[in-house]
mmCIF file of C-alpha atoms in Angstrom:
data_model
loop_
_atom_site.group_PDB
_atom_site.id
_atom_site.type_symbol
_atom_site.label_atom_id
_atom_site.label_comp_id
_atom_site.label_asym_id
_atom_site.label_seq_id
_atom_site.Cartn_x
_atom_site.Cartn_y
_atom_site.Cartn_z
ATOM 1 C CA MET A 930 -21.794 15.187 7.262
ATOM 2 C CA GLU A 931 -19.794 18.085 5.808
ATOM 3 C CA LEU A 932 -16.044 18.461 5.491
ATOM 4 C CA ASP A 933 -14.558 21.942 5.824
ATOM 5 C CA LEU A 934 -11.510 22.021 3.561
ATOM 6 C CA ALA A 935 -10.527 25.416 4.985
ATOM 7 C CA LEU A 936 -9.588 23.761 8.290
ATOM 8 C CA PRO A 937 -5.896 23.434 9.113
ATOM 9 C CA VAL A 938 -4.651 20.109 7.808
ATOM 10 C CA THR A 939 -4.308 18.604 11.299
ATOM 11 C CA ASP A 940 -7.900 19.502 12.215
ATOM 12 C CA LEU A 941 -9.097 18.163 8.877
ATOM 13 C CA THR A 942 -7.276 14.915 9.624
ATOM 14 C CA ARG A 943 -9.111 14.658 12.920
ATOM 15 C CA ALA A 944 -12.456 15.277 11.210
ATOM 16 C CA LEU A 945 -11.729 12.489 8.704
ATOM 17 C CA VAL A 946 -10.665 10.056 11.419
ATOM 18 C CA ASP A 947 -13.899 10.680 13.315
ATOM 19 C CA VAL A 948 -15.888 9.328 10.361
ATOM 20 C CA PRO A 949 -15.646 5.518 10.667
ATOM 21 C CA SER A 950 -14.768 3.963 7.304
ATOM 22 C CA VAL A 951 -13.796 0.349 7.855
ATOM 23 C CA SER A 952 -13.323 -1.482 4.544
ATOM 24 C CA GLY A 953 -16.717 -1.981 2.908
ATOM 25 C CA ASP A 954 -18.275 0.841 4.914
ATOM 26 C CA GLU A 955 -16.771 3.907 3.233
ATOM 27 C CA ALA A 956 -20.013 5.327 1.789
ATOM 28 C CA VAL A 957 -20.510 8.134 4.341
ATOM 29 C CA LEU A 958 -16.946 9.366 4.045
ATOM 30 C CA ALA A 959 -16.932 9.009 0.258
ATOM 31 C CA ALA A 960 -20.103 11.104 0.029
ATOM 32 C CA ALA A 961 -18.550 13.806 2.214
ATOM 33 C CA VAL A 962 -15.372 13.871 0.109
ATOM 34 C CA GLU A 963 -17.395 14.021 -3.107
ATOM 35 C CA ALA A 964 -19.514 16.915 -1.808
ATOM 36 C CA ALA A 965 -16.514 18.875 -0.549
ATOM 37 C CA LEU A 966 -14.656 18.523 -3.851
ATOM 38 C CA GLY A 967 -17.742 19.348 -5.879
ATOM 39 C CA ALA A 968 -18.276 22.531 -3.890
ATOM 40 C CA LEU A 969 -14.871 23.867 -4.948
ATOM 41 C CA GLY A 970 -16.131 24.511 -8.450
ATOM 42 C CA GLY A 971 -12.835 24.149 -10.296
ATOM 43 C CA LEU A 972 -12.533 20.376 -10.519
ATOM 44 C CA GLU A 973 -14.054 17.631 -12.603
ATOM 45 C CA VAL A 974 -15.425 15.228 -9.994
ATOM 46 C CA ARG A 975 -16.684 11.683 -10.464
ATOM 47 C CA ARG A 976 -17.936 8.941 -8.127
ATOM 48 C CA ASP A 977 -17.440 5.227 -8.734
ATOM 49 C CA GLY A 978 -18.898 3.074 -5.996
ATOM 50 C CA ASP A 979 -17.189 4.382 -2.861
ATOM 51 C CA ALA A 980 -14.262 5.849 -4.780
ATOM 52 C CA VAL A 981 -14.085 9.553 -5.591
ATOM 53 C CA LEU A 982 -12.054 10.981 -8.459
ATOM 54 C CA ALA A 983 -11.241 14.623 -9.192
ATOM 55 C CA ARG A 984 -8.923 16.451 -11.582
ATOM 56 C CA THR A 985 -7.900 19.802 -12.966
ATOM 57 C CA THR A 986 -7.922 20.307 -16.731
ATOM 58 C CA ARG A 987 -5.777 23.373 -17.341
ATOM 59 C CA GLY A 988 -3.924 21.927 -20.310
ATOM 60 C CA LEU A 989 -0.555 22.010 -18.537
ATOM 61 C CA PRO A 990 2.249 19.910 -20.049
ATOM 62 C CA SER A 991 2.465 17.473 -17.127
ATOM 63 C CA ARG A 992 0.059 15.703 -14.778
ATOM 64 C CA VAL A 993 0.621 14.423 -11.252
ATOM 65 C CA LEU A 994 -1.737 11.924 -9.636
ATOM 66 C CA LEU A 995 -2.225 11.761 -5.863
ATOM 67 C CA ALA A 996 -3.856 8.567 -4.591
ATOM 68 C CA GLY A 997 -5.030 7.482 -1.165
ATOM 69 C CA HIS A 998 -7.498 5.007 0.274
ATOM 70 C CA LEU A 999 -10.461 6.003 2.418
ATOM 71 C CA ASP A 1000 -10.840 2.734 4.308
ATOM 72 C CA THR A 1001 -9.269 1.587 7.565
ATOM 73 C CA VAL A 1002 -8.849 -1.690 9.377
ATOM 74 C CA PRO A 1003 -11.493 -2.496 12.041
ATOM 75 C CA ILE A 1004 -11.725 -0.009 14.890
ATOM 76 C CA ALA A 1005 -9.935 -1.098 18.085
ATOM 77 C CA ASP A 1006 -11.586 1.145 20.683
ATOM 78 C CA ASN A 1007 -9.526 3.998 19.203
ATOM 79 C CA LEU A 1008 -12.206 6.468 18.121
ATOM 80 C CA PRO A 1009 -12.896 9.340 18.398
ATOM 81 C CA ALA A 1010 -9.545 10.882 17.546
ATOM 82 C CA ARG A 1011 -7.673 12.806 20.214
ATOM 83 C CA PHE A 1012 -4.705 15.124 20.310
ATOM 84 C CA ASP A 1013 -1.990 14.389 22.842
ATOM 85 C CA GLY A 1014 0.734 16.987 22.546
ATOM 86 C CA PRO A 1015 2.378 16.688 19.109
ATOM 87 C CA ARG A 1016 0.436 13.543 18.180
ATOM 88 C CA LEU A 1017 -3.031 12.785 16.869
ATOM 89 C CA TYR A 1018 -4.303 9.368 17.973
ATOM 90 C CA GLY A 1019 -7.068 7.317 16.372
ATOM 91 C CA CYS A 1020 -7.932 4.567 13.918
ATOM 92 C CA GLY A 1021 -6.591 5.469 10.479
ATOM 93 C CA THR A 1022 -4.520 8.456 11.559
ATOM 94 C CA SER A 1023 -1.330 7.055 10.022
ATOM 95 C CA ASP A 1024 -2.912 4.637 7.563
ATOM 96 C CA MET A 1025 -3.894 6.863 5.937
ATOM 97 C CA LYS A 1026 -6.313 9.656 6.746
ATOM 98 C CA ALA A 1027 -3.490 12.111 7.390
ATOM 99 C CA GLY A 1028 -2.478 11.573 3.759
ATOM 100 C CA VAL A 1029 -6.092 11.952 2.635
ATOM 101 C CA ALA A 1030 -6.326 15.242 4.534
ATOM 102 C CA VAL A 1031 -3.224 16.535 2.740
ATOM 103 C CA MET A 1032 -4.763 15.540 -0.593
ATOM 104 C CA LEU A 1033 -7.983 17.385 0.205
ATOM 105 C CA ARG A 1034 -6.155 20.534 1.306
ATOM 106 C CA LEU A 1035 -4.229 20.557 -1.980
ATOM 107 C CA ALA A 1036 -7.467 20.053 -3.900
ATOM 108 C CA ALA A 1037 -8.849 23.108 -2.124
ATOM 109 C CA LEU A 1038 -5.739 25.054 -3.114
ATOM 110 C CA LEU A 1039 -5.882 24.093 -6.792
ATOM 111 C CA GLY A 1040 -9.598 23.777 -7.353
ATOM 112 C CA ARG A 1041 -11.062 27.088 -6.243
ATOM 113 C CA GLY A 1042 -13.411 28.233 -8.956
ATOM 114 C CA THR A 1043 -11.693 28.816 -12.282
ATOM 115 C CA GLY A 1044 -8.336 29.736 -10.808
ATOM 116 C CA THR A 1045 -6.096 29.584 -7.769
ATOM 117 C CA PRO A 1046 -5.310 32.132 -5.068
ATOM 118 C CA THR A 1047 -3.414 35.263 -6.062
ATOM 119 C CA GLY A 1048 0.299 34.587 -6.395
ATOM 120 C CA VAL A 1049 -0.098 30.837 -6.943
ATOM 121 C CA THR A 1050 0.709 29.271 -10.312
ATOM 122 C CA PRO A 1051 0.102 25.547 -10.847
ATOM 123 C CA ARG A 1052 3.102 23.609 -12.152
ATOM 124 C CA HIS A 1053 1.087 20.530 -13.149
ATOM 125 C CA ASP A 1054 -2.440 19.413 -13.775
ATOM 126 C CA VAL A 1055 -3.422 17.178 -10.859
ATOM 127 C CA THR A 1056 -5.650 14.131 -10.452
ATOM 128 C CA TRP A 1057 -6.872 12.988 -7.046
ATOM 129 C CA ILE A 1058 -7.995 9.384 -6.475
ATOM 130 C CA PHE A 1059 -9.695 8.545 -3.160
ATOM 131 C CA TYR A 1060 -10.468 4.835 -3.278
ATOM 132 C CA ASP A 1061 -12.110 2.107 -1.243
ATOM 133 C CA ASN A 1062 -11.278 -1.395 0.025
ATOM 134 C CA GLU A 1063 -7.494 -1.203 0.077
ATOM 135 C CA GLU A 1064 -7.174 -3.035 3.393
ATOM 136 C CA VAL A 1065 -8.930 -6.218 2.209
ATOM 137 C CA ALA A 1066 -8.652 -8.845 -0.528
ATOM 138 C CA ALA A 1067 -7.159 -7.624 -3.813
ATOM 139 C CA GLU A 1068 -10.270 -8.442 -5.831
ATOM 140 C CA ARG A 1069 -12.194 -5.788 -3.855
ATOM 141 C CA ASN A 1070 -9.545 -3.076 -4.214
ATOM 142 C CA GLY A 1071 -11.076 0.151 -5.532
ATOM 143 C CA LEU A 1072 -7.958 1.177 -7.459
ATOM 144 C CA ARG A 1073 -7.990 -2.172 -9.230
ATOM 145 C CA ARG A 1074 -11.611 -1.512 -10.203
ATOM 146 C CA LEU A 1075 -10.784 1.990 -11.447
ATOM 147 C CA ALA A 1076 -7.875 0.714 -13.533
ATOM 148 C CA ALA A 1077 -10.303 -1.635 -15.274
ATOM 149 C CA GLY A 1078 -13.221 0.775 -15.667
ATOM 150 C CA HIS A 1079 -11.705 4.275 -15.774
ATOM 151 C CA ARG A 1080 -8.223 3.756 -17.163
ATOM 152 C CA ASP A 1081 -8.018 7.297 -18.579
ATOM 153 C CA TRP A 1082 -8.314 8.762 -15.077
ATOM 154 C CA LEU A 1083 -5.063 7.080 -14.062
ATOM 155 C CA ASP A 1084 -2.928 8.618 -16.805
ATOM 156 C CA ALA A 1085 -0.159 10.752 -15.288
ATOM 157 C CA ASP A 1086 3.529 11.551 -15.549
ATOM 158 C CA LEU A 1087 3.906 10.609 -11.877
ATOM 159 C CA ALA A 1088 1.680 8.964 -9.280
ATOM 160 C CA VAL A 1089 2.262 9.645 -5.586
ATOM 161 C CA LEU A 1090 0.632 7.083 -3.318
ATOM 162 C CA MET A 1091 0.064 8.655 0.090
ATOM 163 C CA GLU A 1092 0.798 5.474 2.019
ATOM 164 C CA PRO A 1093 2.476 6.061 5.397
ATOM 165 C CA THR A 1094 6.241 6.512 4.984
ATOM 166 C CA ALA A 1095 6.965 8.875 7.925
ATOM 167 C CA GLY A 1096 7.736 11.598 5.418
ATOM 168 C CA GLU A 1097 10.347 9.582 3.523
ATOM 169 C CA ILE A 1098 10.200 8.694 -0.159
ATOM 170 C CA GLU A 1099 9.861 4.940 -0.561
ATOM 171 C CA ALA A 1100 10.468 4.037 -4.164
ATOM 172 C CA GLY A 1101 8.760 1.190 -5.963
ATOM 173 C CA CYS A 1102 7.904 -1.900 -3.959
ATOM 174 C CA GLN A 1103 8.772 -5.558 -3.591
ATOM 175 C CA GLY A 1104 6.865 -8.244 -5.389
ATOM 176 C CA THR A 1105 5.315 -11.070 -3.402
ATOM 177 C CA LEU A 1106 4.216 -14.623 -3.979
ATOM 178 C CA ARG A 1107 2.938 -17.484 -1.868
ATOM 179 C CA ALA A 1108 3.591 -21.072 -2.806
ATOM 180 C CA VAL A 1109 2.396 -24.267 -1.138
ATOM 181 C CA VAL A 1110 4.828 -27.146 -0.684
ATOM 182 C CA THR A 1111 3.291 -30.581 -0.149
ATOM 183 C CA THR A 1112 4.887 -33.747 1.173
ATOM 184 C CA ARG A 1113 3.037 -37.055 1.012
ATOM 185 C CA GLY A 1114 3.456 -40.195 3.074
ATOM 186 C CA ARG A 1115 1.477 -43.209 4.226
ATOM 187 C CA ARG A 1116 -0.951 -43.376 7.147
ATOM 188 C CA ALA A 1117 -0.428 -45.828 9.976
ATOM 189 C CA HIS A 1118 -1.304 -46.261 13.620
ATOM 190 C CA SER A 1119 1.215 -44.315 15.692
ATOM 191 C CA ALA A 1120 1.760 -47.425 17.859
ATOM 192 C CA ARG A 1121 3.140 -49.089 14.713
ATOM 193 C CA SER A 1122 4.791 -46.029 13.189
ATOM 194 C CA TRP A 1123 7.279 -48.124 11.187
ATOM 195 C CA LEU A 1124 4.406 -49.221 8.985
ATOM 196 C CA GLY A 1125 3.783 -45.613 7.882
ATOM 197 C CA ASP A 1126 5.669 -42.775 6.251
ATOM 198 C CA ASN A 1127 5.388 -39.518 8.205
ATOM 199 C CA ALA A 1128 4.666 -36.612 5.840
ATOM 200 C CA ILE A 1129 5.412 -34.023 8.564
ATOM 201 C CA HIS A 1130 8.858 -35.493 9.104
ATOM 202 C CA GLY A 1131 9.322 -35.170 5.360
ATOM 203 C CA MET A 1132 9.304 -31.392 5.773
ATOM 204 C CA GLY A 1133 12.396 -31.410 7.977
ATOM 205 C CA GLU A 1134 14.925 -31.019 5.178
ATOM 206 C CA LEU A 1135 12.800 -28.319 3.521
ATOM 207 C CA LEU A 1136 12.715 -26.242 6.702
ATOM 208 C CA THR A 1137 16.462 -26.657 7.067
ATOM 209 C CA ARG A 1138 16.898 -25.475 3.504
ATOM 210 C CA LEU A 1139 14.760 -22.388 4.142
ATOM 211 C CA ALA A 1140 16.593 -21.573 7.374
ATOM 212 C CA ALA A 1141 19.907 -21.690 5.492
ATOM 213 C CA TYR A 1142 18.650 -19.548 2.586
ATOM 214 C CA ARG A 1143 20.634 -16.363 2.048
ATOM 215 C CA PRO A 1144 18.561 -13.686 0.332
ATOM 216 C CA ARG A 1145 20.125 -11.487 -2.301
ATOM 217 C CA SER A 1146 20.132 -7.684 -2.173
ATOM 218 C CA VAL A 1147 19.585 -5.700 -5.361
ATOM 219 C CA THR A 1148 20.280 -1.985 -5.831
ATOM 220 C CA LEU A 1149 18.088 -0.207 -8.377
ATOM 221 C CA ASP A 1150 18.222 3.586 -8.886
ATOM 222 C CA GLY A 1151 20.245 3.793 -5.674
ATOM 223 C CA CYS A 1152 17.602 1.916 -3.636
ATOM 224 C CA THR A 1153 18.520 -1.452 -2.141
ATOM 225 C CA TYR A 1154 15.853 -4.141 -2.065
ATOM 226 C CA ARG A 1155 16.539 -7.173 0.124
ATOM 227 C CA GLU A 1156 14.664 -10.343 -0.704
ATOM 228 C CA GLY A 1157 13.286 -12.880 1.734
ATOM 229 C CA LEU A 1158 12.058 -16.481 1.470
ATOM 230 C CA SER A 1159 10.194 -17.718 4.537
ATOM 231 C CA ALA A 1160 7.895 -20.473 5.725
ATOM 232 C CA VAL A 1161 4.778 -18.717 7.025
ATOM 233 C CA ARG A 1162 2.349 -21.582 7.688
ATOM 234 C CA ILE A 1163 2.428 -25.343 8.244
ATOM 235 C CA GLU A 1164 -0.514 -27.738 8.192
ATOM 236 C CA GLY A 1165 -0.556 -31.468 8.761
ATOM 237 C CA GLY A 1166 -1.798 -34.228 10.957
ATOM 238 C CA VAL A 1167 -4.903 -36.382 11.169
ATOM 239 C CA ALA A 1168 -5.307 -37.354 14.830
ATOM 240 C CA GLY A 1169 -3.196 -37.877 17.908
ATOM 241 C CA ASN A 1170 -2.695 -41.538 17.125
ATOM 242 C CA VAL A 1171 -2.247 -41.442 13.337
ATOM 243 C CA ILE A 1172 0.948 -41.080 11.314
ATOM 244 C CA PRO A 1173 0.058 -38.273 8.857
ATOM 245 C CA ASP A 1174 0.090 -38.941 5.146
ATOM 246 C CA GLU A 1175 0.144 -35.282 4.024
ATOM 247 C CA CYS A 1176 1.755 -32.036 5.158
ATOM 248 C CA GLN A 1177 1.736 -28.579 3.591
ATOM 249 C CA VAL A 1178 4.011 -25.614 4.183
ATOM 250 C CA THR A 1179 3.141 -22.200 2.767
ATOM 251 C CA VAL A 1180 6.194 -20.245 1.679
ATOM 252 C CA ASN A 1181 6.256 -16.476 1.092
ATOM 253 C CA PHE A 1182 8.842 -14.947 -1.249
ATOM 254 C CA ARG A 1183 9.338 -11.175 -1.170
ATOM 255 C CA PHE A 1184 11.357 -10.357 -4.261
ATOM 256 C CA ALA A 1185 13.087 -7.334 -5.746
ATOM 257 C CA PRO A 1186 11.273 -5.564 -8.595
ATOM 258 C CA ASP A 1187 13.880 -6.633 -11.161
ATOM 259 C CA ARG A 1188 12.166 -10.045 -11.114
ATOM 260 C CA ASP A 1189 8.755 -10.730 -12.602
ATOM 261 C CA VAL A 1190 6.366 -13.284 -11.095
ATOM 262 C CA PRO A 1191 7.382 -16.200 -13.396
ATOM 263 C CA GLY A 1192 11.049 -15.515 -12.661
ATOM 264 C CA ALA A 1193 10.391 -15.300 -8.928
ATOM 265 C CA PHE A 1194 8.463 -18.585 -8.933
ATOM 266 C CA ALA A 1195 11.228 -20.246 -10.961
ATOM 267 C CA HIS A 1196 13.707 -19.145 -8.289
ATOM 268 C CA VAL A 1197 11.593 -20.626 -5.497
ATOM 269 C CA ALA A 1198 11.231 -23.849 -7.464
ATOM 270 C CA GLU A 1199 15.014 -23.995 -7.863
ATOM 271 C CA VAL A 1200 15.630 -23.450 -4.141
ATOM 272 C CA LEU A 1201 13.020 -26.074 -3.250
ATOM 273 C CA ASP A 1202 13.926 -28.505 -5.985
ATOM 274 C CA GLY A 1203 12.635 -32.006 -5.348
ATOM 275 C CA TYR A 1204 9.465 -30.885 -3.561
ATOM 276 C CA GLU A 1205 5.910 -30.711 -4.889
ATOM 277 C CA LEU A 1206 5.226 -26.994 -5.294
ATOM 278 C CA ALA A 1207 2.135 -25.005 -6.363
ATOM 279 C CA LEU A 1208 1.744 -21.237 -6.801
ATOM 280 C CA ASP A 1209 -1.009 -19.940 -4.517
ATOM 281 C CA ASP A 1210 -0.987 -16.142 -4.979
ATOM 282 C CA SER A 1211 1.294 -13.493 -6.444
ATOM 283 C CA ALA A 1212 1.694 -9.798 -7.212
ATOM 284 C CA ALA A 1213 4.471 -8.198 -9.224
ATOM 285 C CA GLY A 1214 6.577 -5.462 -7.681
ATOM 286 C CA ALA A 1215 7.263 -1.971 -8.982
ATOM 287 C CA PRO A 1216 10.634 -0.552 -10.066
ATOM 288 C CA PRO A 1217 11.762 2.674 -8.378
ATOM 289 C CA GLY A 1218 11.063 4.798 -11.454
ATOM 290 C CA LEU A 1219 13.325 7.559 -10.149
ATOM 291 C CA SER A 1220 14.788 8.325 -13.569
ATOM 292 C CA ALA A 1221 11.447 9.700 -14.782
ATOM 293 C CA PRO A 1222 11.691 13.528 -14.939
ATOM 294 C CA ALA A 1223 8.595 14.078 -12.784
ATOM 295 C CA ALA A 1224 9.871 11.659 -10.155
ATOM 296 C CA ALA A 1225 13.293 13.314 -10.093
ATOM 297 C CA ALA A 1226 11.628 16.706 -9.643
ATOM 298 C CA PHE A 1227 9.571 15.376 -6.758
ATOM 299 C CA VAL A 1228 12.664 13.969 -5.058
ATOM 300 C CA ALA A 1229 14.347 17.347 -5.424
ATOM 301 C CA ALA A 1230 11.302 19.105 -3.945
ATOM 302 C CA THR A 1231 11.340 16.933 -0.822
ATOM 303 C CA GLY A 1232 15.069 17.058 -0.239
ATOM 304 C CA ARG A 1233 14.876 13.407 0.835
ATOM 305 C CA THR A 1234 17.014 10.492 -0.294
ATOM 306 C CA PRO A 1235 14.703 7.779 -1.633
ATOM 307 C CA VAL A 1236 14.828 4.327 -0.077
ATOM 308 C CA ALA A 1237 13.407 0.995 -1.183
ATOM 309 C CA LYS A 1238 9.857 0.098 -0.213
ATOM 310 C CA TYR A 1239 9.763 -3.155 1.744
ATOM 311 C CA GLY A 1240 6.360 -4.693 1.224
ATOM 312 C CA TRP A 1241 3.811 -4.426 -1.576
ATOM 313 C CA THR A 1242 1.698 -1.342 -2.248
ATOM 314 C CA ASP A 1243 -0.600 -0.092 -4.982
ATOM 315 C CA VAL A 1244 2.331 1.667 -6.685
ATOM 316 C CA ALA A 1245 2.651 -1.688 -8.449
ATOM 317 C CA ARG A 1246 -0.705 -1.098 -10.151
ATOM 318 C CA PHE A 1247 0.605 2.158 -11.604
ATOM 319 C CA ALA A 1248 3.904 0.553 -12.628
ATOM 320 C CA ALA A 1249 1.963 -2.137 -14.500
ATOM 321 C CA LEU A 1250 0.364 0.684 -16.503
ATOM 322 C CA GLY A 1251 3.742 2.243 -17.271
ATOM 323 C CA ILE A 1252 3.256 5.142 -14.824
ATOM 324 C CA PRO A 1253 6.182 6.016 -12.502
ATOM 325 C CA ALA A 1254 4.957 5.900 -8.908
ATOM 326 C CA LEU A 1255 6.340 6.663 -5.452
ATOM 327 C CA ASN A 1256 5.153 6.116 -1.889
ATOM 328 C CA TYR A 1257 5.121 9.293 0.212
ATOM 329 C CA GLY A 1258 2.907 10.078 3.179
ATOM 330 C CA PRO A 1259 2.948 11.597 6.670
ATOM 331 C CA GLY A 1260 1.918 8.490 8.603
ATOM 332 C CA ASP A 1261 4.267 6.033 10.282
ATOM 333 C CA PRO A 1262 4.067 2.549 8.701
ATOM 334 C CA ASN A 1263 5.139 0.957 11.993
ATOM 335 C CA LEU A 1264 1.984 2.310 13.654
ATOM 336 C CA ALA A 1265 -0.462 1.201 10.967
ATOM 337 C CA HIS A 1266 -3.194 -1.167 12.174
ATOM 338 C CA THR A 1267 -2.193 -0.837 15.833
ATOM 339 C CA ARG A 1268 -4.482 -0.048 18.751
ATOM 340 C CA ASP A 1269 -2.316 2.956 19.651
ATOM 341 C CA GLU A 1270 -2.092 4.273 16.089
ATOM 342 C CA TYR A 1271 -1.123 7.929 15.852
ATOM 343 C CA VAL A 1272 0.430 10.447 13.483
ATOM 344 C CA ASP A 1273 2.884 13.219 14.278
ATOM 345 C CA VAL A 1274 1.282 16.591 13.615
ATOM 346 C CA ALA A 1275 4.581 17.971 12.296
ATOM 347 C CA LEU A 1276 4.709 15.299 9.593
ATOM 348 C CA ILE A 1277 1.205 16.150 8.359
ATOM 349 C CA GLU A 1278 2.124 19.808 8.071
ATOM 350 C CA GLU A 1279 5.411 18.966 6.366
ATOM 351 C CA ALA A 1280 3.678 16.769 3.778
ATOM 352 C CA GLU A 1281 1.254 19.566 2.944
ATOM 353 C CA ARG A 1282 4.130 22.030 2.577
ATOM 354 C CA VAL A 1283 6.305 19.698 0.475
ATOM 355 C CA LEU A 1284 3.551 18.651 -1.907
ATOM 356 C CA GLY A 1285 2.262 22.208 -2.129
ATOM 357 C CA SER A 1286 5.668 23.508 -3.157
ATOM 358 C CA TYR A 1287 5.976 20.728 -5.744
ATOM 359 C CA LEU A 1288 2.557 21.360 -7.294
ATOM 360 C CA VAL A 1289 2.548 25.153 -7.404
ATOM 361 C CA THR A 1290 4.861 28.146 -7.538
ATOM 362 C CA GLY A 1291 4.338 31.162 -5.331
ATOM 363 C CA THR A 1292 2.546 31.130 -1.978
ATOM 364 C CA SER A 1293 1.253 27.597 -1.591
ATOM 365 C CA VAL A 1294 -0.241 26.573 1.769
#
């Protein structure tokens, strides 16, 4: 298939949505993106698996990186895409093919031959990263792979991750960890329960402790991150007539980015003192990074007041590399992964205009 980067950004979004690209099946879309970028003539383009990388090399004093994933969650009878008044419906519209369309339109603006259209002057060199397997397990994440194998491509003064934010700037992100709490007892026949020690009952005080937990709120660079400690899974029991001798509760801690993973786990261990606790999975958060000059300039260009990002995103991968990173995209995060997923056309057009005015001077898009 061919992508026409001269299409209006909303029509380009529709064309992208109509190419199925469920995680692990991005090859067709990646090939189309690679071909479209290569045809521009003014970009260095590289393919890595089903990730596509492109960049300008004008020798400008600053570099901005735009990143977005090509994959979607499984299709839920919501293809092909369709317009309904001011909305475009379809799998991946919000998360995040509208953002990918904006990225491609800006690549077309900045990568035409050896220059840009008359009256347009680039403010920054730009790198575009279109990556695979964001919606699945972290070990398959294409950006993780690129950070390991093509670290130089990620160097930038600012990274903008085009995750859906409904046009707001969401700064940094929370860290997350899962821990497993285990209680142990003694099996017995339930008809003679006094001979056993019920491990499920042993979780009662722990659940009470979690229900009474009061999360702290932390303000960093004017953005307030609220933490949360929650039981998210419970497992236990042997049979309908057996007193269980083991029970496990999985606890999820969403923590502000002023904590690192060891500090976050130490806090959970303190709250759950007296219980057997094991770390199951974790990912550090990302600080807002709004004091970086490139980030401050981007905030000024949007005219938006940044807010904290609740949840974890790949901005944390950039933060780990010392690169300031923000979440900004036209999709609505509340619609991501839903059967009725859609994106507001006005937000796609606004994102193209805002990013265009940040990246170039003169007539942009």
